[in-house]
PDB file of C-alpha atoms and ligand atoms in Angstrom:
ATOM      1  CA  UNK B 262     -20.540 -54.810  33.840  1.00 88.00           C
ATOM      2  CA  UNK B 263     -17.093 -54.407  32.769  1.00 83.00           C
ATOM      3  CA  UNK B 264     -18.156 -51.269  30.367  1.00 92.00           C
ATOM      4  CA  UNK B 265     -17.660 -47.818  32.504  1.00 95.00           C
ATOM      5  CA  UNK B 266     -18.827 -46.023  29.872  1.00 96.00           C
ATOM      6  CA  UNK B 267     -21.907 -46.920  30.755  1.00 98.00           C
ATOM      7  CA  UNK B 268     -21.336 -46.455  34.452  1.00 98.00           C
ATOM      8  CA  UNK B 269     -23.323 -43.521  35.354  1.00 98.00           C
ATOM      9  CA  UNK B 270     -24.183 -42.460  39.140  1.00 98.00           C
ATOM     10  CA  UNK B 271     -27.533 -40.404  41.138  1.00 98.00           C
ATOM     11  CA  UNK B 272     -26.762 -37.632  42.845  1.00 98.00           C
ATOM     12  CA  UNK B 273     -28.453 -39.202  45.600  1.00 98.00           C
ATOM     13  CA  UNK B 274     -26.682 -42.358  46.135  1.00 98.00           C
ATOM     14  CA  UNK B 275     -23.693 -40.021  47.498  1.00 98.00           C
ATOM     15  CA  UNK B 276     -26.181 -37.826  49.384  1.00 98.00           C
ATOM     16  CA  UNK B 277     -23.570 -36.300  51.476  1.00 98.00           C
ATOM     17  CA  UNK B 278     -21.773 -34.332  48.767  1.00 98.00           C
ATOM     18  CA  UNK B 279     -23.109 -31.343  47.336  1.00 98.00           C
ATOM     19  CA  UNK B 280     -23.344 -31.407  42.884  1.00 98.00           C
ATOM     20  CA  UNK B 281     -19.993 -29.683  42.187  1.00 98.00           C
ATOM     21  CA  UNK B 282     -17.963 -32.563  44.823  1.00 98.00           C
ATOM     22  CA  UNK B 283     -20.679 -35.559  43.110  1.00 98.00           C
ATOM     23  CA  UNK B 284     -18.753 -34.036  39.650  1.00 98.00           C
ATOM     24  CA  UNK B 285     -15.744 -33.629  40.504  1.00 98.00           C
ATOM     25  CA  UNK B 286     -15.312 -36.945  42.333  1.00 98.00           C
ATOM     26  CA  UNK B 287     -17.200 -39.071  39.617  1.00 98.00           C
ATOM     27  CA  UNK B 288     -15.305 -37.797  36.916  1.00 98.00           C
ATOM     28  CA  UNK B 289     -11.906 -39.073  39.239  1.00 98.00           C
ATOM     29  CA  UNK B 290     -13.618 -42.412  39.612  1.00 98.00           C
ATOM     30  CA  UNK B 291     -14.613 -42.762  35.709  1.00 97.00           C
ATOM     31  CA  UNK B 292     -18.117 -42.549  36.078  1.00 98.00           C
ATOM     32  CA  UNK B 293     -19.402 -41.445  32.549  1.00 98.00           C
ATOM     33  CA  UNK B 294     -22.938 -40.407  33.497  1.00 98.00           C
ATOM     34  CA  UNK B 295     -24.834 -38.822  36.347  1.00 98.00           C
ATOM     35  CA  UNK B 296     -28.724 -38.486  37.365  1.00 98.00           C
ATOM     36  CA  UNK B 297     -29.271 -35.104  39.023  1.00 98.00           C
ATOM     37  CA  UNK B 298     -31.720 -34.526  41.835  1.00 98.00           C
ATOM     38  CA  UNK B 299     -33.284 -32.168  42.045  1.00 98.00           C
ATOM     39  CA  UNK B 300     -32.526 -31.254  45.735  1.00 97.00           C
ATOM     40  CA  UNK B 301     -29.125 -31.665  44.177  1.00 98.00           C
ATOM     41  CA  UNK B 302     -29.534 -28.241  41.964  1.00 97.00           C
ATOM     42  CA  UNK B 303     -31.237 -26.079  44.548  1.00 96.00           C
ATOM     43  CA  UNK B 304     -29.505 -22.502  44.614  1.00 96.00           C
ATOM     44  CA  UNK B 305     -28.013 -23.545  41.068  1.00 97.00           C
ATOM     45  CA  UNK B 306     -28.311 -22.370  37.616  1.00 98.00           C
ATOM     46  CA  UNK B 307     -29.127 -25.849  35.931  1.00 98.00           C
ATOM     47  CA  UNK B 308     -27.707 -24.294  33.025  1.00 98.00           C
ATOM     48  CA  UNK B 309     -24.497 -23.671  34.500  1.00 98.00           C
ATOM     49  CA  UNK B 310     -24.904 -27.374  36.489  1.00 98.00           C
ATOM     50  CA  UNK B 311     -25.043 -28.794  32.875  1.00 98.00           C
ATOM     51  CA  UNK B 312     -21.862 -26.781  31.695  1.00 98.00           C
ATOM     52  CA  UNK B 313     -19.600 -27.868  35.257  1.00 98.00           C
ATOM     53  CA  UNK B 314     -21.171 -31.288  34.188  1.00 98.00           C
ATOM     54  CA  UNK B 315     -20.282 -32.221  30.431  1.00 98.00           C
ATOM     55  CA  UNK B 316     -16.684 -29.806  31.374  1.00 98.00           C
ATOM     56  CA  UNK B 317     -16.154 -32.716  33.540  1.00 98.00           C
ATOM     57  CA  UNK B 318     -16.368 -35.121  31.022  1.00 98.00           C
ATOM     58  CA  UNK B 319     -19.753 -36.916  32.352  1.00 98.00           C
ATOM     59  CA  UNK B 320     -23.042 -36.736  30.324  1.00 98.00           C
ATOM     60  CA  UNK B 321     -26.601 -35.714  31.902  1.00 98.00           C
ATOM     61  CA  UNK B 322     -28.544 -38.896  31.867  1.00 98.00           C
ATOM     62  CA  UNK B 323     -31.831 -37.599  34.150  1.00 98.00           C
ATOM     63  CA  UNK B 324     -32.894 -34.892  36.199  1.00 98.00           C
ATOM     64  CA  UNK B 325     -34.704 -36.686  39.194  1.00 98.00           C
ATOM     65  CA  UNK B 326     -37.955 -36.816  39.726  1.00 97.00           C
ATOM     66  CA  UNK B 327     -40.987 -34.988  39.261  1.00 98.00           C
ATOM     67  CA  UNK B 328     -44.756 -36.463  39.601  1.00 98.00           C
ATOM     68  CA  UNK B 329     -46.183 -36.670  42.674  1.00 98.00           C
ATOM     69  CA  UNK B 330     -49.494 -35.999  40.737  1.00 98.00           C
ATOM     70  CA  UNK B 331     -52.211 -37.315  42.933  1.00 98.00           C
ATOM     71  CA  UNK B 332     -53.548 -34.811  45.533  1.00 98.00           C
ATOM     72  CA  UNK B 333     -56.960 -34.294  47.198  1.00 98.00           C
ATOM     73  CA  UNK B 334     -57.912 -30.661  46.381  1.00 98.00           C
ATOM     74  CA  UNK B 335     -57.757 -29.198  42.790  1.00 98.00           C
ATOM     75  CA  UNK B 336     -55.293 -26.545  44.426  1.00 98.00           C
ATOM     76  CA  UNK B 337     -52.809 -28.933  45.058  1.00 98.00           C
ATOM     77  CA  UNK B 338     -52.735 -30.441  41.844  1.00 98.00           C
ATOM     78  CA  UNK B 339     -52.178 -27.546  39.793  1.00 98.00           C
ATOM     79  CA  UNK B 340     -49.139 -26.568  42.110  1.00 98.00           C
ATOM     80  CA  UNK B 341     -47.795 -30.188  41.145  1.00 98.00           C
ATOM     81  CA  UNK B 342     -48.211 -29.458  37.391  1.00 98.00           C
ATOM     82  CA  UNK B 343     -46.843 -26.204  37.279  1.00 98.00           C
ATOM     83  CA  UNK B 344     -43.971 -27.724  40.563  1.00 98.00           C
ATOM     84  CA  UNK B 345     -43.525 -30.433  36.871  1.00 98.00           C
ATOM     85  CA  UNK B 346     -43.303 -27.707  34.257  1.00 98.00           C
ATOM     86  CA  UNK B 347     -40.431 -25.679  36.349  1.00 98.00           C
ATOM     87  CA  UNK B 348     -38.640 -29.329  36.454  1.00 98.00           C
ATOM     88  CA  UNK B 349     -38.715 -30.059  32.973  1.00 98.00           C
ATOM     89  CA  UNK B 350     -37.556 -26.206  32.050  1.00 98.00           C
ATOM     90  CA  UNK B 351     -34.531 -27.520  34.553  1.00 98.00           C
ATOM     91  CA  UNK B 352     -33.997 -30.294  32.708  1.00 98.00           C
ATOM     92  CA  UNK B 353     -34.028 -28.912  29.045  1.00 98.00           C
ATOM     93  CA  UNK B 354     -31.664 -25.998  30.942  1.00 98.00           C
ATOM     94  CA  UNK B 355     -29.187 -28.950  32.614  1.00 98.00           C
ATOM     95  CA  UNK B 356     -28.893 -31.085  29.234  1.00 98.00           C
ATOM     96  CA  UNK B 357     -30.826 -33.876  30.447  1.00 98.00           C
ATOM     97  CA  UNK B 358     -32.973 -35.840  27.895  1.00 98.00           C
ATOM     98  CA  UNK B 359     -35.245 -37.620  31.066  1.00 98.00           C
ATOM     99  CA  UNK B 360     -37.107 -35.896  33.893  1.00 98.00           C
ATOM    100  CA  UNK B 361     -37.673 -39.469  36.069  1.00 98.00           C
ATOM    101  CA  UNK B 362     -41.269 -39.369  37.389  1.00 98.00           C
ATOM    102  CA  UNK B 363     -42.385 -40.760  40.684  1.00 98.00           C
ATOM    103  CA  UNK B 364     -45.950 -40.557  39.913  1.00 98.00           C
ATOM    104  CA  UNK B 365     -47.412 -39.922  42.983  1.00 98.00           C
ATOM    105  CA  UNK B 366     -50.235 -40.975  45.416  1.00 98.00           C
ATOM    106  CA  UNK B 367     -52.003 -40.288  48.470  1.00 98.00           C
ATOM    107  CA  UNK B 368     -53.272 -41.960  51.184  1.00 97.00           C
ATOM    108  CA  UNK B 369     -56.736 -39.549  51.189  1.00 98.00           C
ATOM    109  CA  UNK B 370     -56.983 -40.490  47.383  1.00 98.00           C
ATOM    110  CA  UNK B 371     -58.443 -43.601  46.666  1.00 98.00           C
ATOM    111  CA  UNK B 372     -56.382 -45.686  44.207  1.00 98.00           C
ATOM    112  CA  UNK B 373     -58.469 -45.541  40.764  1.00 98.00           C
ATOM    113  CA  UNK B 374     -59.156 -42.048  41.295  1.00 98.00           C
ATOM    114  CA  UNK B 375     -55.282 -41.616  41.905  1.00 98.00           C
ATOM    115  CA  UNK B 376     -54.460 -42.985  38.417  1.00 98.00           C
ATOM    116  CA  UNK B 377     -56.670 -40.619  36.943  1.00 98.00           C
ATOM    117  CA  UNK B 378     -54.879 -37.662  38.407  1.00 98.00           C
ATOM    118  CA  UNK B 379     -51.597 -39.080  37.615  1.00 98.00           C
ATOM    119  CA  UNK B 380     -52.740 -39.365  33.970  1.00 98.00           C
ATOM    120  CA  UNK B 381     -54.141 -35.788  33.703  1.00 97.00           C
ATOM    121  CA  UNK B 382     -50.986 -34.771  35.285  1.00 98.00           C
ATOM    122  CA  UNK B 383     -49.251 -36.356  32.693  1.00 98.00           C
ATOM    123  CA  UNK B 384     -51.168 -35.313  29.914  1.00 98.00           C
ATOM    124  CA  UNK B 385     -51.053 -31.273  31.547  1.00 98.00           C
ATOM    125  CA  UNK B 386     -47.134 -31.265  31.534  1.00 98.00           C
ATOM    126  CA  UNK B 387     -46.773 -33.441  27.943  1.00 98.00           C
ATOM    127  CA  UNK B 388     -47.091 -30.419  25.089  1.00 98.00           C
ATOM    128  CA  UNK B 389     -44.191 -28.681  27.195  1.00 98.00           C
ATOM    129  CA  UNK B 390     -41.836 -31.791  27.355  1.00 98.00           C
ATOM    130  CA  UNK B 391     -42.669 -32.055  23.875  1.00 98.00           C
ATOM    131  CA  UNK B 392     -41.320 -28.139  22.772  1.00 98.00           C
ATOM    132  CA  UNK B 393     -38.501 -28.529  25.150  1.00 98.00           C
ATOM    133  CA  UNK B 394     -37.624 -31.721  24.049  1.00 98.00           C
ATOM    134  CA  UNK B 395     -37.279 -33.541  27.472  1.00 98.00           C
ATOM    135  CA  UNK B 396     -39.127 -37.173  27.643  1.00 98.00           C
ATOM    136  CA  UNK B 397     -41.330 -37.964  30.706  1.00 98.00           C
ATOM    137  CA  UNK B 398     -39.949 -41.233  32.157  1.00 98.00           C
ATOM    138  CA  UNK B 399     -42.561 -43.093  34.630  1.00 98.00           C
ATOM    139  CA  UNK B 400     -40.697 -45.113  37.143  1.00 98.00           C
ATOM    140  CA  UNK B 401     -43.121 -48.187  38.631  1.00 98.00           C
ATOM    141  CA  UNK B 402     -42.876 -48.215  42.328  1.00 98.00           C
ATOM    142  CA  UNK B 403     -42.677 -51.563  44.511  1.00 98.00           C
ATOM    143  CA  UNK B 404     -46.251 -52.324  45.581  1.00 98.00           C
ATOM    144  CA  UNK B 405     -45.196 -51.077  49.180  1.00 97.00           C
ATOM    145  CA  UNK B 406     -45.459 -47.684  48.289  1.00 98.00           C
ATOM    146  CA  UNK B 407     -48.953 -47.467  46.534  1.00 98.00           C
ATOM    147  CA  UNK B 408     -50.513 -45.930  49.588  1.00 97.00           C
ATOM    148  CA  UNK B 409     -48.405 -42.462  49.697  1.00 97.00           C
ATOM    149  CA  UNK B 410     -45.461 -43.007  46.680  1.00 98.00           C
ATOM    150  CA  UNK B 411     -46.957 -44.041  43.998  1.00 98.00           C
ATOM    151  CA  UNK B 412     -49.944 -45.877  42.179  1.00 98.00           C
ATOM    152  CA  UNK B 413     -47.923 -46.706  39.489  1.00 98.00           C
ATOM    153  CA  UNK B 414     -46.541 -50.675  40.759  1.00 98.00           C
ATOM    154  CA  UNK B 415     -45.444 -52.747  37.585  1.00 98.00           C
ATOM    155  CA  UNK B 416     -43.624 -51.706  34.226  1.00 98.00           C
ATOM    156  CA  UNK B 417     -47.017 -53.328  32.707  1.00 98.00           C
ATOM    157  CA  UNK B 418     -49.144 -50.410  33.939  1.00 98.00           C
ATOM    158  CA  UNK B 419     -46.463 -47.850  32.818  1.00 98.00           C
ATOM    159  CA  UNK B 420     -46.407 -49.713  29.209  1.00 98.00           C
ATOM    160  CA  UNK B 421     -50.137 -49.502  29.249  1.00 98.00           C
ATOM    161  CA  UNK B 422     -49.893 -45.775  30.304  1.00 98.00           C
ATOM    162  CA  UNK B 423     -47.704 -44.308  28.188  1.00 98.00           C
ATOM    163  CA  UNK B 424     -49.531 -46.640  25.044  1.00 97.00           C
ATOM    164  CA  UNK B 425     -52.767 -45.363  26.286  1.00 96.00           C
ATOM    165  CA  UNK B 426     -51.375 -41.700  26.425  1.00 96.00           C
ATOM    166  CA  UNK B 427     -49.929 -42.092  23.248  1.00 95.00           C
ATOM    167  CA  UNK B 428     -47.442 -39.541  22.885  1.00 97.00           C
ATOM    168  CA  UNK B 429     -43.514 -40.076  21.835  1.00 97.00           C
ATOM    169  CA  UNK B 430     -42.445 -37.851  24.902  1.00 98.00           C
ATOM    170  CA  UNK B 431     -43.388 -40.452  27.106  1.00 98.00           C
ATOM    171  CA  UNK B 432     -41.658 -43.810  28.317  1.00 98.00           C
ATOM    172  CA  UNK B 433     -40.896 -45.917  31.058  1.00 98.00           C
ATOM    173  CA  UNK B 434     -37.329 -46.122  33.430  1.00 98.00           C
ATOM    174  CA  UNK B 435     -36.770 -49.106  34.934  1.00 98.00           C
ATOM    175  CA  UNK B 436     -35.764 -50.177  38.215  1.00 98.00           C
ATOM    176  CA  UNK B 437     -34.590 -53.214  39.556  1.00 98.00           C
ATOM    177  CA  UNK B 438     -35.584 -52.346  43.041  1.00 98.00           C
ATOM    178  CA  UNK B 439     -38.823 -51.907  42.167  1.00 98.00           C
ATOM    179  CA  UNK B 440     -40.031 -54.711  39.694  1.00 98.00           C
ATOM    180  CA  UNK B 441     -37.757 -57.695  40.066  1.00 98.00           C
ATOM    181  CA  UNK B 442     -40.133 -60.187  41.977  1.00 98.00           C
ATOM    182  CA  UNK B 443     -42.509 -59.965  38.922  1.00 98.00           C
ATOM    183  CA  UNK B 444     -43.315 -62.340  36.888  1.00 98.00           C
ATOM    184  CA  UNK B 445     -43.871 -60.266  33.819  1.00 98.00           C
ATOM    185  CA  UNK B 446     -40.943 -58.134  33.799  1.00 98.00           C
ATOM    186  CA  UNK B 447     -38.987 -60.161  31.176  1.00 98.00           C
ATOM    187  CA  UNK B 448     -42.103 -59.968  28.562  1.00 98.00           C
ATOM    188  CA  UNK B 449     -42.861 -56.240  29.760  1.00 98.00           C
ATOM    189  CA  UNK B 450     -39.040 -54.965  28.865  1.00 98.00           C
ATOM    190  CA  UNK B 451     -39.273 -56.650  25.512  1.00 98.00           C
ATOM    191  CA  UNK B 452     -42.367 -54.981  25.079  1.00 98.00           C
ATOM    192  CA  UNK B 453     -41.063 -51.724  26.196  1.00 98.00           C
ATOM    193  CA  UNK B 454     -38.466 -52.523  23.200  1.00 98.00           C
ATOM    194  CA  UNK B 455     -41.229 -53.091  20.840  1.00 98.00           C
ATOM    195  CA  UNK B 456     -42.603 -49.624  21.627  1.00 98.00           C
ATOM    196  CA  UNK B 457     -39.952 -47.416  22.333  1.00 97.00           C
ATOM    197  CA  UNK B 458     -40.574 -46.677  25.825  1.00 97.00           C
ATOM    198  CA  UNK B 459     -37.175 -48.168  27.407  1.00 98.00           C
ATOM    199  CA  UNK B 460     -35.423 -45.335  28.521  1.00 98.00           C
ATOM    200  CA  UNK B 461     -33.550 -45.415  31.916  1.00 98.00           C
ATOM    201  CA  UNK B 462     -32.046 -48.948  34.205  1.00 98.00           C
ATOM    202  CA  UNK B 463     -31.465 -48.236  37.413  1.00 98.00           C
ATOM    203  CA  UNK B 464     -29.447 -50.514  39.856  1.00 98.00           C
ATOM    204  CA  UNK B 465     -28.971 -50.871  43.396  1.00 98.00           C
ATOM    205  CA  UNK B 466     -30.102 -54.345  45.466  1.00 98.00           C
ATOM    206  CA  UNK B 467     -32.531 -56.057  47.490  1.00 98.00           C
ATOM    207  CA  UNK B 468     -31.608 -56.649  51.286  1.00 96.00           C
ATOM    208  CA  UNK B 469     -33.392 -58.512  53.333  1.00 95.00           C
ATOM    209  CA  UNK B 470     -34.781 -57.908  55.653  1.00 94.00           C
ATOM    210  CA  UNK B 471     -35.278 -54.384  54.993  1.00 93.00           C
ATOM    211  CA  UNK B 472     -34.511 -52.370  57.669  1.00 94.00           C
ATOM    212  CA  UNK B 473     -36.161 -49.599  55.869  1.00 95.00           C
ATOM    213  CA  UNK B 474     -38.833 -49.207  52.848  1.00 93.00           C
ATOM    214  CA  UNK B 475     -36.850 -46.024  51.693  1.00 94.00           C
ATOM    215  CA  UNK B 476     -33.481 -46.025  52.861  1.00 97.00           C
ATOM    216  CA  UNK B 477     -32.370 -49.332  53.470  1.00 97.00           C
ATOM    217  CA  UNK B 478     -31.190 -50.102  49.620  1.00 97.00           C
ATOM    218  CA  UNK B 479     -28.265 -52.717  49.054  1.00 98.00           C
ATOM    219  CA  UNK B 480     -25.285 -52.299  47.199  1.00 98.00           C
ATOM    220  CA  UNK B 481     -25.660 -54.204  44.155  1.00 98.00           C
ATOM    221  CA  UNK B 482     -24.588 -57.832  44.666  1.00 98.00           C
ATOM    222  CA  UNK B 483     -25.496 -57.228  48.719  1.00 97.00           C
ATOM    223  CA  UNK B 484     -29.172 -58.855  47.928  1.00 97.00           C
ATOM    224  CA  UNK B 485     -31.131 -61.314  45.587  1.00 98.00           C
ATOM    225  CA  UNK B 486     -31.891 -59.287  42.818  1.00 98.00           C
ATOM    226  CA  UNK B 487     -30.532 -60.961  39.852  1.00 98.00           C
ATOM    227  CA  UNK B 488     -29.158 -57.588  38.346  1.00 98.00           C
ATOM    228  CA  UNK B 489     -27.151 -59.696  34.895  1.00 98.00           C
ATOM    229  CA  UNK B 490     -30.455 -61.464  33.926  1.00 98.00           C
ATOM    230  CA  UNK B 491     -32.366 -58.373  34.283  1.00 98.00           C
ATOM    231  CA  UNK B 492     -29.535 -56.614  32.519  1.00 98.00           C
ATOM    232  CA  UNK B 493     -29.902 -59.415  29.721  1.00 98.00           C
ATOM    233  CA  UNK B 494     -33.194 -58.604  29.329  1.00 98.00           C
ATOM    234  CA  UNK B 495     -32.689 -55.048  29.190  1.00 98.00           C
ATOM    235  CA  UNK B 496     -30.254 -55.087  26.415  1.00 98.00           C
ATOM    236  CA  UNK B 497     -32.340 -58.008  24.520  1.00 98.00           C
ATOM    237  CA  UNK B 498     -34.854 -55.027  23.964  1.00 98.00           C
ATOM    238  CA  UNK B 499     -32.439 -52.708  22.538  1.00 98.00           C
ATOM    239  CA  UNK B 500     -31.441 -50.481  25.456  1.00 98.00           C
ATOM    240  CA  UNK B 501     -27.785 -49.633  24.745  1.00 96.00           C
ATOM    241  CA  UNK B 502     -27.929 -46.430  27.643  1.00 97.00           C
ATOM    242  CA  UNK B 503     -26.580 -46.142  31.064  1.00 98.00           C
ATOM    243  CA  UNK B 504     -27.076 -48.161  33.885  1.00 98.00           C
ATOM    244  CA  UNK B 505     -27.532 -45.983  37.119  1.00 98.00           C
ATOM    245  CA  UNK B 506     -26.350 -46.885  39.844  1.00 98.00           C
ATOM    246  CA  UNK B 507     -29.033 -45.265  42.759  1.00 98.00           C
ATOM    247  CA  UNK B 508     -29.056 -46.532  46.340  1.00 98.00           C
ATOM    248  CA  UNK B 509     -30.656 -44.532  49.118  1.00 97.00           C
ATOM    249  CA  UNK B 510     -28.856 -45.694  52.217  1.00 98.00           C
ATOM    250  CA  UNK B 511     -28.129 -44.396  55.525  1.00 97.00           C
ATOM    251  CA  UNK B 512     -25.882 -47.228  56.429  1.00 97.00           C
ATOM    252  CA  UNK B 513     -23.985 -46.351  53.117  1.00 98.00           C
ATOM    253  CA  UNK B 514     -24.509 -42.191  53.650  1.00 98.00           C
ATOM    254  CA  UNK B 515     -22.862 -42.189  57.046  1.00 98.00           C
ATOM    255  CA  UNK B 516     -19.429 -44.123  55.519  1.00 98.00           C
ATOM    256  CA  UNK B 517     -16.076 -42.198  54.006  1.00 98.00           C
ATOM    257  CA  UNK B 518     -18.117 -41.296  50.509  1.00 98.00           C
ATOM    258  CA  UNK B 519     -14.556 -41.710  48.591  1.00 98.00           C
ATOM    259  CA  UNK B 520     -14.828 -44.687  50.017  1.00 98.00           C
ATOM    260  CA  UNK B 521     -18.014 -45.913  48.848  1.00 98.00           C
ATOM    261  CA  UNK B 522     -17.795 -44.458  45.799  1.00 98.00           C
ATOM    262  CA  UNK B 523     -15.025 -47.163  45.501  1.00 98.00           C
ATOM    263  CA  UNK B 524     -16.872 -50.015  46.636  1.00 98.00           C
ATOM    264  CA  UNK B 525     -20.218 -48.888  43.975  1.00 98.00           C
ATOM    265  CA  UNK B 526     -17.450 -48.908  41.488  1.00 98.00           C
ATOM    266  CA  UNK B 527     -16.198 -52.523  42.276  1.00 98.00           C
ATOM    267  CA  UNK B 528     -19.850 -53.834  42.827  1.00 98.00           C
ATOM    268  CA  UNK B 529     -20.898 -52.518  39.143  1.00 98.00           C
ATOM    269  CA  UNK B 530     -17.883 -54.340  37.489  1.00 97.00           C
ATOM    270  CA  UNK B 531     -18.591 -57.875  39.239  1.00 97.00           C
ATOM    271  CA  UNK B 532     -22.653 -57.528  39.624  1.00 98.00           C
ATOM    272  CA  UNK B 533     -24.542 -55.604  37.051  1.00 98.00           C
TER     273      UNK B 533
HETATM  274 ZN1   ZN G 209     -34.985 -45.470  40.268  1.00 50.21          ZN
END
């Protein structure tokens, strides 16, 4: 994508530096936007993470992620709700419209049951990301991490989720990592459109083989994800936002991050 302005960057794809070096150095590169994790903030005041942040010149696409709702005991649940309600407090406080949500599962929890929880989660945390104005972005997870990541796997079920939930503070981020092998992801990001639930693209690539389910992800243009047809698609619905660049890597982590940063920036312009 030749458009920087719509170049934005995660926290965690430059996992070495801390949030005020991720600012300062993103801002020097021309990245417009930046996803916040939350590890990212920890010991921060997001409000004064939001002000070092739009100072900068960059915008606060995300805070990233909350979910996680599935659990065996009741206990545990709660604590994820209320662990929810502090994030999207954080986000409201950083400037963020999105909290990302990995929605959770558990390898205790059989699946159906684990969709419940994650849509009583949901439905627990919605009236406050309503008042504060933050929208509740569900994030399908590759198949391969159903058993402990999440039991949310296609953008279908996260259409169908946020439809059957119903409210206008929820909708649906998409990444390519996650839902490019399938078959219905063109007609499930023009429905998406349809209903207003596009929110968030996320980029990164496909290696193979993997030499990790987590932390093996490809520069963009490294893999066979077809990132401009996706892109295509994206845009076809009506999503004019950022595209965010995220790529857990240790290959990439244990590089010169300046470095890297530079090679992200090439990769964007020639293969998203
Ligand atoms: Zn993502």
């Amino acid at each position: 994508m030749n458009d920087l302005g719509r170049w934005a960057v995660h926290t965690a794809t430059t996992k070495p530096w801390d949030l005020e070096t991720a600012i300062r150095k993103y801002a020097e590169a021309g990245v417009a936007g930046i996803s916040v994790w939350k590890e990212a903030l920890e010991g921060r005041d997001p409000k004064a993470a939001g002000a070092a942040i739009r100072a900068a010149g960059l915008k606060a696409v995300s805070l990233v992620r909350g979910g996680f709702f599935p659990a065996p005991d009741p206990e545990t649940r709660a604590a994820r709700i209320r662990d929810n309600e502090r994030l999207i407090r954080g986000a409201a406080e950083l400037g963020a419209p999105l909290l990302v949500l990995v929605c959770g599962a558990h390898p205790k929890v059989r699946i159906a049951e684990a969709r419940d929880h994650v849509r009583s989660g949901l439905e627990a945390i919605l009236p406050l990301a309503g008042k504060e104005g933050v929208r509740l972005a569900v994030e399908p997870l590759h198949p391969m991490y159903a058993g402990d990541r999440s039991v949310i796997n296609t953008l279908k079920e996260a259409n169908d989720l946020c439809e059957g939930v119903g409210s206008p503070s929820m909708c649906v981020a998409v990444d390519v990592y996650h839902v490019w092998w399938d078959p219905e992801l063109e007609a499930q990001i023009a429905r998406a459109g349809r209903i207003g639930t596009l929110a968030a693209f996320h980029v990164c690539d496909w290696k193979t083989p993997l030499e990790d389910m987590l932390e093996d992800r490809g520069l963009m243009g490294e893999g066979c994800i077809d990132i401009p047809r996706i892109r295509g698609w994206v845009e076809k619905a009506g999503f004019r936002g950022f595209a965010e660049v995220e790529i857990f890597s240790r290959r990439f982590w244990a590089m010169d991050q300046d470095e890297y940063l530079g090679l992200i920036r090439k990769a964007f312009q020639e293969h998203v």
